[in-house]
Structures are given as C-alpha cells and as structure tokens.
Coordinates of C-alpha atoms in Angstrom, one line a residue:
X26 CA 82.1 126.9 71.2
X27 CA 80.3 123.4 72.9
X28 CA 84.9 123.2 73.3
X29 CA 84.7 124.3 76.9
X30 CA 81.8 121.9 78.3
X31 CA 83.0 121.4 81.6
X32 CA 79.7 119.3 82.3
X33 CA 77.1 117.5 80.1
X34 CA 74.3 115.4 81.3
X35 CA 72.5 113.5 78.7
X36 CA 68.6 112.0 80.1
X37 CA 65.6 110.0 79.1
X38 CA 65.9 110.3 75.4
X39 CA 65.9 107.7 72.5
X40 CA 70.1 107.9 71.7
X41 CA 71.1 104.4 70.6
X42 CA 75.0 106.1 69.9
X43 CA 77.1 109.0 70.9
X44 CA 77.8 110.9 68.2
X45 CA 81.9 111.0 67.3
X46 CA 81.7 114.1 68.0
X47 CA 81.5 113.8 72.1
X48 CA 85.8 113.2 72.0
X49 CA 85.8 116.6 69.9
X50 CA 84.7 118.0 74.3
X51 CA 88.4 117.7 74.9
X52 CA 86.9 120.5 78.6
X53 CA 84.6 117.9 80.4
X54 CA 85.2 116.4 84.1
X55 CA 82.1 115.4 84.1
X56 CA 79.5 113.5 81.7
X57 CA 76.1 111.7 82.7
X58 CA 75.3 109.7 79.8
X59 CA 72.2 107.5 81.5
X60 CA 68.5 106.2 80.7
X61 CA 69.0 106.9 76.9
X62 CA 69.1 103.0 76.2
X63 CA 73.2 103.8 74.5
X64 CA 74.3 100.7 72.9
X65 CA 77.9 101.6 72.4
X66 CA 80.5 104.0 73.2
X67 CA 82.6 105.9 69.9
X68 CA 85.9 105.1 70.3
X69 CA 86.4 108.7 70.3
X70 CA 85.6 108.9 74.4
X71 CA 89.3 108.2 74.8
X72 CA 90.4 112.1 73.4
X73 CA 88.6 112.9 76.9
X74 CA 91.5 113.4 79.2
X75 CA 90.1 116.4 81.7
X76 CA 87.4 113.6 82.1
X77 CA 87.4 113.1 86.3
X78 CA 83.8 111.0 86.7
X79 CA 82.2 109.3 83.9
X80 CA 78.0 107.8 84.0
X81 CA 77.2 105.9 81.8
X82 CA 74.5 103.9 84.1
X83 CA 70.6 102.4 82.9
X84 CA 71.7 101.8 79.6
X85 CA 71.9 98.8 77.0
X86 CA 75.6 98.3 76.8
X87 CA 77.4 94.9 76.4
X88 CA 81.0 96.0 75.9
X89 CA 83.1 99.2 76.7
X90 CA 86.3 100.6 73.2
X91 CA 89.7 99.7 74.4
X92 CA 90.0 103.5 74.4
X93 CA 88.5 103.9 77.3
X94 CA 91.7 103.2 79.6
X95 CA 93.0 106.2 78.2
X96 CA 91.1 108.4 80.4
X97 CA 93.7 108.5 82.7
X98 CA 92.8 111.5 85.0
X99 CA 89.3 108.8 85.4
X100 CA 88.2 109.3 89.8
X101 CA 85.2 107.6 89.2
X102 CA 83.3 104.9 87.2
X103 CA 79.1 104.0 87.3
X104 CA 78.5 101.7 84.3
X105 CA 75.7 99.8 86.1
X106 CA 73.1 98.3 85.0
X107 CA 73.5 98.0 81.6
X108 CA 74.6 94.5 79.5
X109 CA 78.3 94.1 79.8
X110 CA 78.6 90.8 79.3
X111 CA 82.5 91.9 79.6
X112 CA 85.3 94.6 80.2
X113 CA 87.6 95.8 78.5
X114 CA 91.3 95.1 79.7
X115 CA 92.2 98.4 78.8
X116 CA 91.0 99.1 82.2
X117 CA 93.4 98.2 83.9
X118 CA 95.3 101.5 82.6
X119 CA 92.7 104.2 85.0
X120 CA 95.8 104.6 87.8
X121 CA 93.2 107.6 88.7
X122 CA 90.5 105.1 89.0
X123 CA 88.9 105.1 92.7
X124 CA 84.6 104.3 93.0
X125 CA 84.4 101.1 90.1
X126 CA 80.5 100.4 89.8
X127 CA 79.2 97.3 87.9
X128 CA 76.8 96.7 89.6
X129 CA 73.3 95.7 88.0
X130 CA 74.9 93.1 84.8
X131 CA 73.7 90.9 85.6
X132 CA 75.6 89.3 82.0
X133 CA 78.7 90.0 83.0
X134 CA 81.1 86.7 82.8
X135 CA 84.6 87.8 83.7
X136 CA 86.6 90.9 84.8
X137 CA 89.7 91.7 83.6
X138 CA 93.1 90.5 86.0
X139 CA 94.6 93.8 84.6
X140 CA 91.8 95.5 87.2
X141 CA 95.0 93.6 89.5
X142 CA 97.0 96.8 88.3
X143 CA 94.3 98.9 89.3
X144 CA 93.1 97.3 92.7
X145 CA 95.5 99.2 95.4
X146 CA 93.3 102.6 94.3
X147 CA 90.0 101.3 94.7
X148 CA 88.0 102.8 98.0
X149 CA 85.0 101.0 96.1
X150 CA 84.0 98.3 94.3
X151 CA 80.0 98.0 93.8
X152 CA 79.8 94.3 92.3
X153 CA 75.4 93.6 93.0
X154 CA 73.5 92.1 91.6
X155 CA 76.6 90.4 88.7
X156 CA 75.4 87.2 88.8
X157 CA 76.9 85.2 86.0
X158 CA 81.1 86.1 87.1
X159 CA 82.7 83.6 86.9
X160 CA 85.9 85.1 87.4
X161 CA 85.9 86.4 89.5
X162 CA 83.4 84.5 91.0
X163 CA 80.0 86.2 91.9
X164 CA 80.8 84.6 95.4
X165 CA 83.8 85.7 95.7
X166 CA 83.4 89.1 95.0
X167 CA 80.4 88.5 97.8
X168 CA 82.7 88.8 100.0
X169 CA 84.4 92.8 99.2
X170 CA 86.9 94.2 97.5
X171 CA 90.0 92.8 99.7
X172 CA 88.4 89.4 98.2
X173 CA 88.6 91.3 94.8
X174 CA 92.1 92.0 95.6
X175 CA 93.3 88.4 96.0
X176 CA 91.2 86.8 93.2
X177 CA 92.6 89.3 90.7
X178 CA 96.3 88.8 92.0
X179 CA 96.8 85.4 92.6
X180 CA 95.5 84.9 89.0
X181 CA 98.0 87.4 88.0
X182 CA 100.4 85.3 89.3
X183 CA 99.5 82.0 88.4
X184 CA 98.5 83.7 84.5
X185 CA 102.5 84.5 84.6
X186 CA 103.7 82.0 85.8
X187 CA 101.7 79.9 82.9
X188 CA 103.5 81.6 80.6
X189 CA 106.8 81.2 81.9
X190 CA 108.4 78.0 79.1
X191 CA 111.6 76.7 80.0
X192 CA 114.2 74.5 78.8
X193 CA 113.6 70.8 80.4
X194 CA 115.7 67.8 78.9
X195 CA 115.1 64.6 80.8
X196 CA 118.4 62.0 81.5
X197 CA 117.4 58.5 82.3
X198 CA 117.6 55.2 82.5
X199 CA 116.7 53.9 79.8
X200 CA 112.7 52.5 80.0
X201 CA 112.4 54.2 83.1
X202 CA 109.8 56.7 82.0
X203 CA 111.2 59.5 81.0
X204 CA 109.0 59.8 77.3
X205 CA 105.9 59.1 79.5
X206 CA 106.6 62.1 81.6
X207 CA 107.5 64.0 78.3
X208 CA 103.7 63.5 76.9
X209 CA 102.5 63.6 80.7
X210 CA 104.1 67.6 80.6
X211 CA 103.3 68.2 76.7
X212 CA 99.3 67.6 77.2
X213 CA 98.8 68.9 80.6
X214 CA 98.4 65.9 82.2
X215 CA 98.6 65.4 86.1
X216 CA 99.7 61.5 85.9
X217 CA 101.7 60.0 84.4
X218 CA 101.0 57.9 81.8
X219 CA 100.8 53.9 82.0

C-alpha cells in the first residue's frame, strides 16, 4: 500500500540508515529526510524514478551512492549540512537538476568534473562554507555558479587533453638532445635534462 506514496517526510528521529525498502516507493516525487543522523543512503535510492525533490540535509552522510545518478527526474537536491568528503561522479547524470545545495559540508574537498555536464541546467548552486574545497577552490565557489562552470569546463578540457596519447618519433643528428627530450617528456618535466 505504501507504493502509492508520493511525498515522504522523516525528521527528528535517530535512524542511521534507510532500509533498502525505500527503493520500492517508486511513486515518490518528494523525499525529505532531515535531522535523523543518517550516515548512508541505500543504493536502492536510484530506483525512485519519479523523484523530483530530495532533501537530505542536517545528517551525517560522508558520501552518496553512485545510484544517485539514476534519479532522472530530480530537479532539486539539498545535501547541505552533512559530512560529505566527495560527491559521486554520477551526479553529472542528473540532467534535469536546477537546484543543488551542498553548503556547510566543511570536509568536502572536490566536486566531480562531471558536474560540468549539468552546470548549464543549474540556476541555483549553494556552496557556502565548503571551505575545504580544492577543486574547484573555495575562492572560485564563492564567486558563484558561473565561475564554477568555467572552472569545471576548463578542468574537463584539460583532463581530456591529458588523456590523449600521440605517437611521436624524434629524429635528428647524433648528440642533438633527442634522448634528453624523450626522457623529459616521459618524466613530465618542463625543462630538458643536461
């Protein structure tokens, strides 16, 4: 009978994890799980194919399951005030996401480059007090969504360039520095060896 449930609010109880059964509530469009000391989400969260709003703030989450990327209808995600250290790369699959709140996750160090995939649909991005961010740096986040978009786009382009392998043949006269050049390139050095 609960499978017809469309809105679910759970707050102010001590529940460290959600039961896998949450994935059977396939008609949920709105899920609010706040202030329950939640430490993990089950992978079955990805089965909530109708979910548009997910509020999981004020908990103790350190990570999100990869299955979060399967929430194809999700437009609003509030994961603020948790203990997140990173975000799943699958967050870049949330192509309908317009509102993302990651604020007050003071241990969050990096945002996935895949966030660039959805940055054009986002109109609200809150990263206040994510002071441990290094990629992008917190200073970039404080400049706003456009600065974060630009940083992630540049990082995505740079990452793509770094992964391109090109065969190179070095030709030239004897003792002209060919071997030194090859060694420098292999060791990713910017200066030729002597």
